[in-house]
Coordinates of C-alpha atoms in Angstrom, one line a residue:
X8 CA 0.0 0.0 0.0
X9 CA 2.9 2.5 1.0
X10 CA 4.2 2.1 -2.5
X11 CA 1.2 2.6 -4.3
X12 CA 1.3 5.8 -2.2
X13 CA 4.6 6.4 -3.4
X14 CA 3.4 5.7 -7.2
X15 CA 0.5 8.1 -6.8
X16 CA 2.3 11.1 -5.5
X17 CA 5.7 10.3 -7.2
X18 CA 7.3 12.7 -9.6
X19 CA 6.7 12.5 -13.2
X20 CA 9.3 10.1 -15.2
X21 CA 10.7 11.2 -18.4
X22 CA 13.6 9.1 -19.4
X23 CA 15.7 6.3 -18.7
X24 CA 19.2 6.2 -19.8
X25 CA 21.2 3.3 -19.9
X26 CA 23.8 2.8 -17.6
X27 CA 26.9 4.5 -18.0
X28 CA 30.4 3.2 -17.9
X29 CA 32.5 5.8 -16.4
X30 CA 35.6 4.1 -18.3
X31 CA 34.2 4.7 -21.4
X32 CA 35.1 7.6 -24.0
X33 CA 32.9 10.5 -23.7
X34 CA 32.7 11.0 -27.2
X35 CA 30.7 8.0 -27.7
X36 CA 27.7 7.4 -29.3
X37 CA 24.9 6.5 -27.2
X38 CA 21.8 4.6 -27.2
X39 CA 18.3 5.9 -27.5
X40 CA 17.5 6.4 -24.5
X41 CA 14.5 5.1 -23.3
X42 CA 11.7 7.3 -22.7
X43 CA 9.0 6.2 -19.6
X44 CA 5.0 8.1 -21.4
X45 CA 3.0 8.9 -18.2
X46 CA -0.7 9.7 -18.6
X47 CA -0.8 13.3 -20.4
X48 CA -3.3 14.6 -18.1
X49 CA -1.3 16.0 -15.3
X50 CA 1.0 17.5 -18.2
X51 CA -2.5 19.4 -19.7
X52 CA -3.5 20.5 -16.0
X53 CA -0.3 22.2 -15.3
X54 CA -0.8 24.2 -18.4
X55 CA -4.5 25.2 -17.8
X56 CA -3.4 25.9 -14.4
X57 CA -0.6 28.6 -15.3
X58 CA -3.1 30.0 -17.8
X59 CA -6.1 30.5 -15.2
X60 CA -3.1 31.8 -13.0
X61 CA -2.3 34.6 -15.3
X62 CA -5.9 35.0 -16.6
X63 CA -7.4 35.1 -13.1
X64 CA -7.7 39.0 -12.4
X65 CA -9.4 39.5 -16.0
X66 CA -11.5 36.6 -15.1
X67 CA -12.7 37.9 -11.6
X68 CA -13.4 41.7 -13.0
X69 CA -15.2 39.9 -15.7
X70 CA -16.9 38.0 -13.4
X71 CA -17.7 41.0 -11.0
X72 CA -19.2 43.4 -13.4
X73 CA -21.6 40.5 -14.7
X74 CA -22.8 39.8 -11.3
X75 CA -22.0 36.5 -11.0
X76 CA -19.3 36.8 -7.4
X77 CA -23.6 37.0 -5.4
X78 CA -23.6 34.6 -3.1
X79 CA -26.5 33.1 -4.7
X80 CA -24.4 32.7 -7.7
X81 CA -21.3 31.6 -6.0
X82 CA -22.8 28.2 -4.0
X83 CA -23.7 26.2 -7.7
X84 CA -20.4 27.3 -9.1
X85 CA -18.7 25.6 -5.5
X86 CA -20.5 22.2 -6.3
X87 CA -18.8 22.2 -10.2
X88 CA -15.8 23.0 -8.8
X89 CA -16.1 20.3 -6.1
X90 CA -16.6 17.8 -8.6
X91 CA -14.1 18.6 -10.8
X92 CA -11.7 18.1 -7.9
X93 CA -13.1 15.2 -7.2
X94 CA -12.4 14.3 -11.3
X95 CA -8.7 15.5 -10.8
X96 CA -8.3 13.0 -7.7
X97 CA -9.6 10.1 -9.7
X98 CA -7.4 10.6 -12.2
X99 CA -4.5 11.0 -10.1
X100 CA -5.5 7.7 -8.6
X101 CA -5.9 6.1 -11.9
X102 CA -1.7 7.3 -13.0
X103 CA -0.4 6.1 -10.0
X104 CA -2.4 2.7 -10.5
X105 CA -0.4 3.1 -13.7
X106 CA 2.7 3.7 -12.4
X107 CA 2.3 0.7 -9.9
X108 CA 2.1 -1.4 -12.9
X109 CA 4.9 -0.3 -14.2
X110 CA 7.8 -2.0 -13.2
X111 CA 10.4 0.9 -14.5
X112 CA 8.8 3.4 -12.3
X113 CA 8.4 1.4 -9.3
X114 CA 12.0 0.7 -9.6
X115 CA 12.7 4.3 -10.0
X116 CA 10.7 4.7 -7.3
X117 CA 12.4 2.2 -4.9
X118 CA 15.9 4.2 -5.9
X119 CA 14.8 7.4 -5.2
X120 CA 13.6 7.0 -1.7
X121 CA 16.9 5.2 -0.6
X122 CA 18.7 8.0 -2.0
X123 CA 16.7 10.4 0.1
X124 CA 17.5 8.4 2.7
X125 CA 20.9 7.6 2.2
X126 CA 22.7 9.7 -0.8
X127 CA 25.3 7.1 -0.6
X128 CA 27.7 7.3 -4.1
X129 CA 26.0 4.4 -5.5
X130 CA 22.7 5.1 -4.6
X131 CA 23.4 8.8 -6.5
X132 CA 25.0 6.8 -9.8
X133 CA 22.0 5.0 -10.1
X134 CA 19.6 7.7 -9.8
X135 CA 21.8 9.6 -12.5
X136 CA 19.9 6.6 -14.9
X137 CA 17.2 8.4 -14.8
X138 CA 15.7 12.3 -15.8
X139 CA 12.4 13.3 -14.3
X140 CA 10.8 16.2 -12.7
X141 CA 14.0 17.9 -10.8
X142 CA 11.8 19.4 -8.0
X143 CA 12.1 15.7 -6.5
X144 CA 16.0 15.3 -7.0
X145 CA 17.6 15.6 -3.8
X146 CA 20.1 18.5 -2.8
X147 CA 23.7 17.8 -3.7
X148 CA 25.1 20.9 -2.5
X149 CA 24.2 23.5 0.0
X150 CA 25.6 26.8 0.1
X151 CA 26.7 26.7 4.0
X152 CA 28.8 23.2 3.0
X153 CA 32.3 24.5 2.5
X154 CA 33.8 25.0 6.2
X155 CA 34.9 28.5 5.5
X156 CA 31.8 29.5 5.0
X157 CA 30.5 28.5 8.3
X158 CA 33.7 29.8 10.2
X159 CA 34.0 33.3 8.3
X160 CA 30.9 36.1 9.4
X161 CA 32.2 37.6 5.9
X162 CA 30.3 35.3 3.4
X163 CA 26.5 35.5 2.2
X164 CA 23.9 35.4 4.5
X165 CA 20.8 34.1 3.7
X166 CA 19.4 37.8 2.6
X167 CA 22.0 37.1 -0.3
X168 CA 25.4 37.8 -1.6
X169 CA 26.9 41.6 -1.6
X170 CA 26.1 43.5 -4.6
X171 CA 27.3 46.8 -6.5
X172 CA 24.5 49.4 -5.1
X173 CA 23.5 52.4 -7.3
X174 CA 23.9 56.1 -6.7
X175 CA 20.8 57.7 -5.4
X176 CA 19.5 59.3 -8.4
X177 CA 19.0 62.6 -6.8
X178 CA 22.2 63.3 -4.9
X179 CA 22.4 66.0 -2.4
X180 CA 18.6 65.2 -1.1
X181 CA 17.8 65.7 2.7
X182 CA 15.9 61.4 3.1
X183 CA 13.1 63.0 5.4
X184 CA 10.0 61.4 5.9
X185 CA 8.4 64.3 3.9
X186 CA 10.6 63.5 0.5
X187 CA 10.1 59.3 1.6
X188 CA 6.1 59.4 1.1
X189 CA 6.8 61.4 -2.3
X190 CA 8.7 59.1 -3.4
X191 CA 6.8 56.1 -2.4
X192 CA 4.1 55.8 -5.5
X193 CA 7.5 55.8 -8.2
X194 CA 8.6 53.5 -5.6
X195 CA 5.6 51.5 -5.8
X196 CA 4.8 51.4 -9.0
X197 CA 8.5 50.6 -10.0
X198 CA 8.3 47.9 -8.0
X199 CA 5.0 46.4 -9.8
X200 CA 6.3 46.9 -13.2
X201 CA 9.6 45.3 -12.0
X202 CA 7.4 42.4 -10.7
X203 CA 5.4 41.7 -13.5
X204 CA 5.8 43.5 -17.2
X205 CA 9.6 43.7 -16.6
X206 CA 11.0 40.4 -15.0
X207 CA 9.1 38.7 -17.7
X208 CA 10.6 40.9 -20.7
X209 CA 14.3 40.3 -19.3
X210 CA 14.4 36.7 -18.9
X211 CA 11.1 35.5 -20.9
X212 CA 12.7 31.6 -20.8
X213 CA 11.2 32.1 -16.8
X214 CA 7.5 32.1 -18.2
X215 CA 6.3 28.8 -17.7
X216 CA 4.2 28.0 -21.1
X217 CA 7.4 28.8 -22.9
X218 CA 9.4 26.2 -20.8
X219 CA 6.4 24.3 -21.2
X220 CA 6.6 24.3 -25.4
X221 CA 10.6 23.7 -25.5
X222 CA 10.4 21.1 -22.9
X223 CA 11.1 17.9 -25.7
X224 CA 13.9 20.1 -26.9
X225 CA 15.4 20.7 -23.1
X226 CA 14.8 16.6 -22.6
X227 CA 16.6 16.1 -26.2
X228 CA 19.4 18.6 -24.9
X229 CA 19.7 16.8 -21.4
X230 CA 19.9 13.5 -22.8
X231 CA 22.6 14.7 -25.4
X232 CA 24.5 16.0 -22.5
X233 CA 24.4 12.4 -20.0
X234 CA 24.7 9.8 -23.2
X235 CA 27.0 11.4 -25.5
X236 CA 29.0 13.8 -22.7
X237 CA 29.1 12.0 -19.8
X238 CA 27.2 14.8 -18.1
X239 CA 26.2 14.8 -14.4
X240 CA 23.4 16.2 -13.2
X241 CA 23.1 18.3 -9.6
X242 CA 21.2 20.5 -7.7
X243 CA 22.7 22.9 -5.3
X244 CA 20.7 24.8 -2.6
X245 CA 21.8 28.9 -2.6
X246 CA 21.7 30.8 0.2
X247 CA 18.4 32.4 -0.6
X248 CA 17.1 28.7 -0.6
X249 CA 16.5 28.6 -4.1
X250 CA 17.1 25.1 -6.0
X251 CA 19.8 25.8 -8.9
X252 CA 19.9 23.0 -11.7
X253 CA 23.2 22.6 -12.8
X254 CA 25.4 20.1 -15.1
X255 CA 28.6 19.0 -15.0
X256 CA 30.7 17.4 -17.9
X257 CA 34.3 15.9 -16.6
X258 CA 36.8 16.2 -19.1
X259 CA 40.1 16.0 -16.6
X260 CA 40.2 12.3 -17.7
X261 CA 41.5 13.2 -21.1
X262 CA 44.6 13.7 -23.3
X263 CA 43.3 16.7 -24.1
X264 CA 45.2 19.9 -22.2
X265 CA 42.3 22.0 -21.9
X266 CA 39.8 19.1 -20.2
X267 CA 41.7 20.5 -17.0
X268 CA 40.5 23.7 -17.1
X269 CA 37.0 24.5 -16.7
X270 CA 34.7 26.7 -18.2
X271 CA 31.4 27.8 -16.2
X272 CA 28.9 29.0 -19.1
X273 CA 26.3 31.9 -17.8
X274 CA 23.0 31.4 -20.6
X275 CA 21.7 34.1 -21.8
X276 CA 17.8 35.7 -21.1
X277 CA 15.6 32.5 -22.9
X278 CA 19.1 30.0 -23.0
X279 CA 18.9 26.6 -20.8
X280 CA 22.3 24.9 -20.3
X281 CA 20.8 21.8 -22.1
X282 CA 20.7 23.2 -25.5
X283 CA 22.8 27.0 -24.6
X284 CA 26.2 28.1 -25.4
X285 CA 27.7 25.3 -23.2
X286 CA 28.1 23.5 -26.5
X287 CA 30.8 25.9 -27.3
X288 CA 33.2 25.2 -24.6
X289 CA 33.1 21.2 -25.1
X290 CA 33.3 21.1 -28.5
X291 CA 36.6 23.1 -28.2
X292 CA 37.5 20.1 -25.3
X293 CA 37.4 22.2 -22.3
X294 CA 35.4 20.5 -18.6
X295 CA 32.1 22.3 -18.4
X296 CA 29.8 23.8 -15.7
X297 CA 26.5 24.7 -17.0
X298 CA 23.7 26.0 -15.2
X299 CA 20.3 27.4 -15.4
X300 CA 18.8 30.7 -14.1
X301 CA 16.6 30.5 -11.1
X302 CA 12.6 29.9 -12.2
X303 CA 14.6 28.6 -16.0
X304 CA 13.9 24.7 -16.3
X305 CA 14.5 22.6 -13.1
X306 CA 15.8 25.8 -11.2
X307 CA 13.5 27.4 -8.8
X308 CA 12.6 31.0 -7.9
X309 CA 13.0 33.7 -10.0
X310 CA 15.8 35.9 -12.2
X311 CA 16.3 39.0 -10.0
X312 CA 19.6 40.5 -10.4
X313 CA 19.9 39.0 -6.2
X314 CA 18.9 35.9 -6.5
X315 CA 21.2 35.4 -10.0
X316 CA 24.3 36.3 -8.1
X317 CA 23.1 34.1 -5.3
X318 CA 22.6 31.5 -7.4
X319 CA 26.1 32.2 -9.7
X320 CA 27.6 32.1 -6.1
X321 CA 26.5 28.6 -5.3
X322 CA 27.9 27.5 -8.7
X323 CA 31.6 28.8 -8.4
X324 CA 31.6 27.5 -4.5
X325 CA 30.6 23.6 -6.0
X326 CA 33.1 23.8 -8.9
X327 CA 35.9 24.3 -6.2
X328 CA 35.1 22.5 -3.3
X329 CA 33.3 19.5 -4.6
X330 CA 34.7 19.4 -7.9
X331 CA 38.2 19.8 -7.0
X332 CA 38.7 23.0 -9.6
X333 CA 41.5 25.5 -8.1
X334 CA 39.8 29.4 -9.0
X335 CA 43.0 29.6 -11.3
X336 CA 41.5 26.8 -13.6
X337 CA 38.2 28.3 -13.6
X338 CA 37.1 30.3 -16.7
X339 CA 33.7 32.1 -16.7
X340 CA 32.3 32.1 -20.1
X341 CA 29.1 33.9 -20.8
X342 CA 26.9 35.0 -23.4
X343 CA 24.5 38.1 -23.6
X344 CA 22.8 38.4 -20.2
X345 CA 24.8 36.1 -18.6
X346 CA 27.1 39.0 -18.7
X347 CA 25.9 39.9 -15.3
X348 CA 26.8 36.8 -13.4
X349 CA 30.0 36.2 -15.1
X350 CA 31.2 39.7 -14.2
X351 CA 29.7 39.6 -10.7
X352 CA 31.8 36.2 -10.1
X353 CA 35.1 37.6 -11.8
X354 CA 34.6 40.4 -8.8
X355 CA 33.7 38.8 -6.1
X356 CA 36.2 35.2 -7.0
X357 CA 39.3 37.9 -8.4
X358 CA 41.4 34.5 -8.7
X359 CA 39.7 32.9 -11.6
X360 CA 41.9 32.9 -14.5
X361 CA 40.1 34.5 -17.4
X362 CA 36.5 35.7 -18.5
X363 CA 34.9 35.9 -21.9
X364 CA 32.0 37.3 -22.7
X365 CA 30.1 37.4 -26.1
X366 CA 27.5 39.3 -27.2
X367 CA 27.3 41.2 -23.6
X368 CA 26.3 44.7 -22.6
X369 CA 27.9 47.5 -20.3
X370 CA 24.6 48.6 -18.5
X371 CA 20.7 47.5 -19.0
X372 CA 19.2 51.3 -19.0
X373 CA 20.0 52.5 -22.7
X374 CA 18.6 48.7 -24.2
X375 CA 15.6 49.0 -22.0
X376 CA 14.7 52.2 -23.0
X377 CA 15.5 51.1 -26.4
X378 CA 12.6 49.4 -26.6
X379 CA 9.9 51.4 -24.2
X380 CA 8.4 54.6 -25.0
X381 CA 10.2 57.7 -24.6
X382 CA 7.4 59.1 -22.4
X383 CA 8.2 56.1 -19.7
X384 CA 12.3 57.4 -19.7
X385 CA 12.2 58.1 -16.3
X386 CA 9.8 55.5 -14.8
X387 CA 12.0 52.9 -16.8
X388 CA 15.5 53.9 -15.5
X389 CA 14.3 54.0 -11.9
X390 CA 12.8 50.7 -12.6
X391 CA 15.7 49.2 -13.9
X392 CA 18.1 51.0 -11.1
X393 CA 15.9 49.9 -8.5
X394 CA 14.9 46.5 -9.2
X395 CA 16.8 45.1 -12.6
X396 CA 20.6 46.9 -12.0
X397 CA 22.3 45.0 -14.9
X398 CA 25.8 46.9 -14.2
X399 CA 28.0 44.5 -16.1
X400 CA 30.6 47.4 -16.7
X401 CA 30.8 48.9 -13.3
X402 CA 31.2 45.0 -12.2
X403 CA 33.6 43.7 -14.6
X404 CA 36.1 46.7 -13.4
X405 CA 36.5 45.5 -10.4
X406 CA 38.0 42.1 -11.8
X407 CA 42.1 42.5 -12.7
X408 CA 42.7 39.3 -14.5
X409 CA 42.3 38.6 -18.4
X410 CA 39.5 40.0 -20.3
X411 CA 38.2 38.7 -23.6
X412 CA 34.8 40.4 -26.0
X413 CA 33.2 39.1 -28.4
X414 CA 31.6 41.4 -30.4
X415 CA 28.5 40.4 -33.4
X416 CA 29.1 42.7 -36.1
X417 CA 25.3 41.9 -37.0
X418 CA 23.7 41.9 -33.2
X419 CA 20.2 43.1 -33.2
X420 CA 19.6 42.8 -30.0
X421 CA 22.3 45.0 -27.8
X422 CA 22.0 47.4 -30.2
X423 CA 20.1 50.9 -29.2
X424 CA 19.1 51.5 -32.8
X425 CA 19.5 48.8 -35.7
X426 CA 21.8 46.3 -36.2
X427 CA 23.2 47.6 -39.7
X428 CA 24.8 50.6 -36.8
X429 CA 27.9 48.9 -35.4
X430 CA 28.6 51.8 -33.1
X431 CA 25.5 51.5 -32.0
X432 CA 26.6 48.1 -29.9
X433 CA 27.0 48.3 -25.8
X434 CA 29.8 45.5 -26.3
X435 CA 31.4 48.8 -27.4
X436 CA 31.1 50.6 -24.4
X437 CA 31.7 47.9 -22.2
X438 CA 35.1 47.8 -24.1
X439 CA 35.9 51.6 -23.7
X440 CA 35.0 51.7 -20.1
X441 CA 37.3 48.6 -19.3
X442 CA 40.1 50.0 -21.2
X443 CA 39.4 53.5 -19.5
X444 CA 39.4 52.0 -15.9
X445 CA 42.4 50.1 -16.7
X446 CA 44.7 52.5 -19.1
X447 CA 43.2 55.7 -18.6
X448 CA 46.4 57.7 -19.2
X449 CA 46.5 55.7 -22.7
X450 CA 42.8 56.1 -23.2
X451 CA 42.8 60.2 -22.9
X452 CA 41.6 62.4 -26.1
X453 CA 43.7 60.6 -28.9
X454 CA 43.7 57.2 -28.2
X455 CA 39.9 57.2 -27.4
X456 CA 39.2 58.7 -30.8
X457 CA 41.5 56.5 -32.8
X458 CA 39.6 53.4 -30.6
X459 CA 35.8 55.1 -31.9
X460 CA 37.2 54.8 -35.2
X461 CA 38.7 51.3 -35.2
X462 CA 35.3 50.1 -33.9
X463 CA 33.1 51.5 -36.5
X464 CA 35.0 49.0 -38.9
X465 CA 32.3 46.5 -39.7
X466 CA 34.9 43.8 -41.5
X467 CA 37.8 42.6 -41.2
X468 CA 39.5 44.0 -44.1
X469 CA 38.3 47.6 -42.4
X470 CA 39.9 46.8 -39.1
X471 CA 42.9 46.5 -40.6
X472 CA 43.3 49.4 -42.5
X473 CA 42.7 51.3 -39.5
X474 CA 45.1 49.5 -37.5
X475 CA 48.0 49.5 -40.4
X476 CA 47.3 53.4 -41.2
X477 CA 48.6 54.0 -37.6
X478 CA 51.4 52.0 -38.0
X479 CA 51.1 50.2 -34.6
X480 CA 54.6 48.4 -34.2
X481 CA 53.0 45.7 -31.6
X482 CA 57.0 44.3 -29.9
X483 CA 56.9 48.3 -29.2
X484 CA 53.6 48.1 -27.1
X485 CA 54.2 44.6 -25.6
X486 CA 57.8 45.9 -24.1
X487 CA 56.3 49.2 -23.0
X488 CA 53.9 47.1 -21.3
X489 CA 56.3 44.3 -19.9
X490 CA 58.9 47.3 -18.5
X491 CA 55.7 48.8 -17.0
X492 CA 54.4 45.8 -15.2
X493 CA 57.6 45.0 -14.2
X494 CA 58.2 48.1 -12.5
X495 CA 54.8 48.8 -10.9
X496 CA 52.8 45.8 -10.6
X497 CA 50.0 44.2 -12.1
X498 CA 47.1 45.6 -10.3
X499 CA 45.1 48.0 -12.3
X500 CA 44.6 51.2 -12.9
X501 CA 48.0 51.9 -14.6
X502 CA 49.6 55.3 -15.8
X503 CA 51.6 53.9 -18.4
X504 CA 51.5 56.6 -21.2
X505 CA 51.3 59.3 -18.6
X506 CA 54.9 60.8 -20.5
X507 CA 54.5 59.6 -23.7
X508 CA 53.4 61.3 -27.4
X509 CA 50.2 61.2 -28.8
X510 CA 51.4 58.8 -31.6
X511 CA 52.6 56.6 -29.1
X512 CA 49.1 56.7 -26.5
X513 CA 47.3 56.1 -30.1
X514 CA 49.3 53.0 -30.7
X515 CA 49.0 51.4 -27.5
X516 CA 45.1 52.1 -27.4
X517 CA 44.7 50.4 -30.9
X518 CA 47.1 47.3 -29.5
X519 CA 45.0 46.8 -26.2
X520 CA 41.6 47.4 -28.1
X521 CA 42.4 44.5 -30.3
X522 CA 44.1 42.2 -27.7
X523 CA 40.7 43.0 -25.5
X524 CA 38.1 42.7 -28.3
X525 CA 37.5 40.0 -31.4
X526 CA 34.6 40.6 -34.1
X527 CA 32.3 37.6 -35.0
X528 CA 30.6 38.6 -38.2
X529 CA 26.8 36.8 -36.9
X530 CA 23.7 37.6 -35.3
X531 CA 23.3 38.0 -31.9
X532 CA 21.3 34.1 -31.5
X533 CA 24.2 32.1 -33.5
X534 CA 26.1 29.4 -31.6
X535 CA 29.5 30.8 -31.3
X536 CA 32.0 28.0 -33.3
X537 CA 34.4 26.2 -31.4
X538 CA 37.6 27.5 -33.3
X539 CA 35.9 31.2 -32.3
X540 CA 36.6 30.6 -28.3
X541 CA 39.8 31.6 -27.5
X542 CA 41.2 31.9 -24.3
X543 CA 41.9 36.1 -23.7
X544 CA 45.2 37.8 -24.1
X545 CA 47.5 38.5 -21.1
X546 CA 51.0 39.7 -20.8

């Protein structure tokens, strides 16, 4: 009877994969999987239940101008909706009947309670056999795990990680009570827009019907990633208790070099790790570290700029203290809005060896008013500054190490008017406000201006006209560089250029803004080839 129990309020099963040989090549082709078709009803109520959800304050003022909230109205509509319960149970009765049948599942079943019981290793690598609904999967990781965490008061708390804070946009303001209840209907409705229209704009893969229609190609991508990759699949608790779904590909095992370095892939506002820009990074032979958004695919909560670097901390503490990664092996790759957490973790893990980030943006304000009307300016910066701070550029100054952009020469999406208008890009201005942080004495009048006009080059062929008409001798800037390091350090800001001509700041700025900076003639949405990810230049 108790497993009958267990059938009827199981999770839902989606696959089963064979089992895997840990000895064998990860490059191997795998089986077909085999995939476990539960009764389609639940999968149809979900869906009818998010769309009443969103539906449901239309529905009730419908409902309330017609008349039909009376009480004498409202008793024969509770008797319907009794029964329809009642159908609901039945049919919840009649899967797990099903299910109880089913051999497969009450294996499954029998599994997954030992391993909430006991996550012993082998009670874990057979559990891996199997993919189904990841709200069941037991927690791998928890935030609090690594000792230093629990000794030092200087880690996250459970109100979250530290974050950059904005300036007050109206400096020099006496913060009485007086100028607080002014404020507080902006405030409000800020907050509301932030909440509904705007979370939902930023990361639409978070709305549920869209996970809902891609979920055979996230299944596809997952089963790509365990049969053909090797992948293993976790789920690590954050500190602001969401669930973070997250997969792991092991490549240390290899001939190859780079399978000792990993590369922890931030997706982009509608990616998922199973079919995202992960690909890039193991094509090219590199261990991987994908993970999905809070509220994207098996991840709970939702994609608040808090609960992202929560959840991008989590991630970065399991890749070096249960996955044995050193923060100098660690690369943080990311792609469009994933810009945020990969610069957040550069700053706040200054060890990690390199970053890369393609297709990314200095600041959220001038692409979301890029796309609202002109009359909401101000209502849509405070929104964004309160509630949606995207400061990739302000963040990704505060990391020292190597620095790599990728910029599409055909984006249509980070750019504020249309994608034909190259200077137009943000992966411009993140560029020029790294390079001013970190060389501002190079970066002064000339060698900003001969920078501009090396970036409104739209080929290749353009690029290097620019960069030859200037005559940059590149042994002249590296030594320049090296004797300057050498002398002062590595730790930016520098002064180098501080005494030297205008030919020679021009020079230097062209050298650094090609070292820091590579063109990818695509849209915005193309998968970034293998022989395109490059690990960034350093002295």
């Amino acid at each position: 009877m108790a497993k009958l129990l267990s059938c009827v309020l199981g999770p839902r099963l989606y696959k089963i994969y064979r089992e895997r040989d840990s000895e064998r090549a990860p490059a191997s082709v795998p089986e077909t999987p085999t995939a476990v078709t539960a009764p389609h009803s639940s999968s149809w109520a979900s869906v009818f239940w998010s769309i009443s959800y969103y539906s449901s304050p239309f529905a009730f003022f419908y409902l309330y101008r017609k008349g039909y909230l009376s009480l004498s109205k409202v008793v024969p509509f509770s008797h319907y909706a009794g029964t329809l319960l009642l159908l609901l149970a039945g049919v919840a009765c009649l899967r797990g009947i099903g299910r109880w049948t089913n051999p497969q599942y009450r294996q499954f079943i029998t599994i997954l309670e030992a391993t909430h019981r006991n996550q012993s290793s082998e009670n874990k690598r057979q559990l891996a056999n199997y993919n189904f609904d990841f709200r069941s999967w037991p927690v791998d990781f928890h935030w609090e795990e690594p000792s230093s965490r629990k000794e030092s008061r200087g880690g996250p708390s459970r109100r979250g990680v530290a974050l950059l804070r904005p300036e007050p946009l109206h400096r020099g303001t006496a913060d009485t009570l007086l100028n607080r209840v002014k404020k507080l209907p902006c405030q409000i409705t800020s907050y509301l827009v932030a909440h509904t229209l705007g979370r939902r704009m930023l990361y639409p893969g978070s709305v549920y019907l869209l996970q809902k229609a891609l979920m055979p190609v996230l299944l596809q991508g997952q089963a790509r990633l365990v049969e053909e990759c090797n992948g293993r699949r976790a789920k690590l608790l954050a500190c602001d208790g969401n669930e973070i779904d997250t997969m792991f590909v092991d490549r240390r095992g290899t001939a190859e070099p780079q399978g000792q370095k990993l590369v922890i892939c931030c997706e982009g506002n509608a990616g998922f790790y199973e079919v995202g820009c992960v690909s890039t990074p193991l094509e090219a032979g590199y261990s991987v570290l994908g993970w999905n958004h809070p509220g994207f695919a098996g991840s709970t909560g939702v994609p608040f700029p808090q609960n992202e670097a929560n959840a991008m901390d989590v991630v970065v503490q399991f890749a070096i203290h249960r996955l044995g990664f050193q923060p100098q092996d660690i690369i943080i790759y990311a792609w469009s809005i994933g810009g945020f957490t990969a610069t957040w973790a550069a700053m706040s893990y200054p060890d990690v060896s390199a970053m890369i980030l393609d297709a990314s943006f200095d600041d959220l304000v001038p692409l979301a008013l890029k796309v609202m009307p002109d009359s909401w300016r101000g209502l849509v910066t405070r929104t964004v500054r309160q509630h949606l701070n995207l400061n990739n550029a302000e963040q990704l100054c505060r990391y020292q190490g190597p620095v790599l952009l990728i910029r599409r020469t055909k984006d249509e999406i980070i750019t504020t008017t249309v994608p034909e208008d190259i200077m137009s890009n943000r992966g411009n201005d993140l560029l020029l406000k790294l390079l001013q942080h970190r060389y501002p004495r190079v970066m002064a009048e000339e060698g900003l201006r001969v920078v501009r006009q090396w970036l409104e080059a739209s080929s290749q062929l353009e690029e290097a006209s620019i960069y030859s008409r200037w005559e940059v001798e590149e042994d002249w800037c590296l030594s320049v560089l090296r004797s300057y390091q050498a002398e002062h350090g590595p730790d930016f800001p520098w002064s180098v250029g501080e005494d030297m001509s205008a030919d020679g700041r021009r020079q230097l700025a062209l050298f650094l803004a090609r070292k820091h900076l590579h063109n990818f003639e695509a849209t915005h949405c193309t998968p970034l080839p293998a022989q395109n990810f490059q690990m960034p230049w350093h002295l």
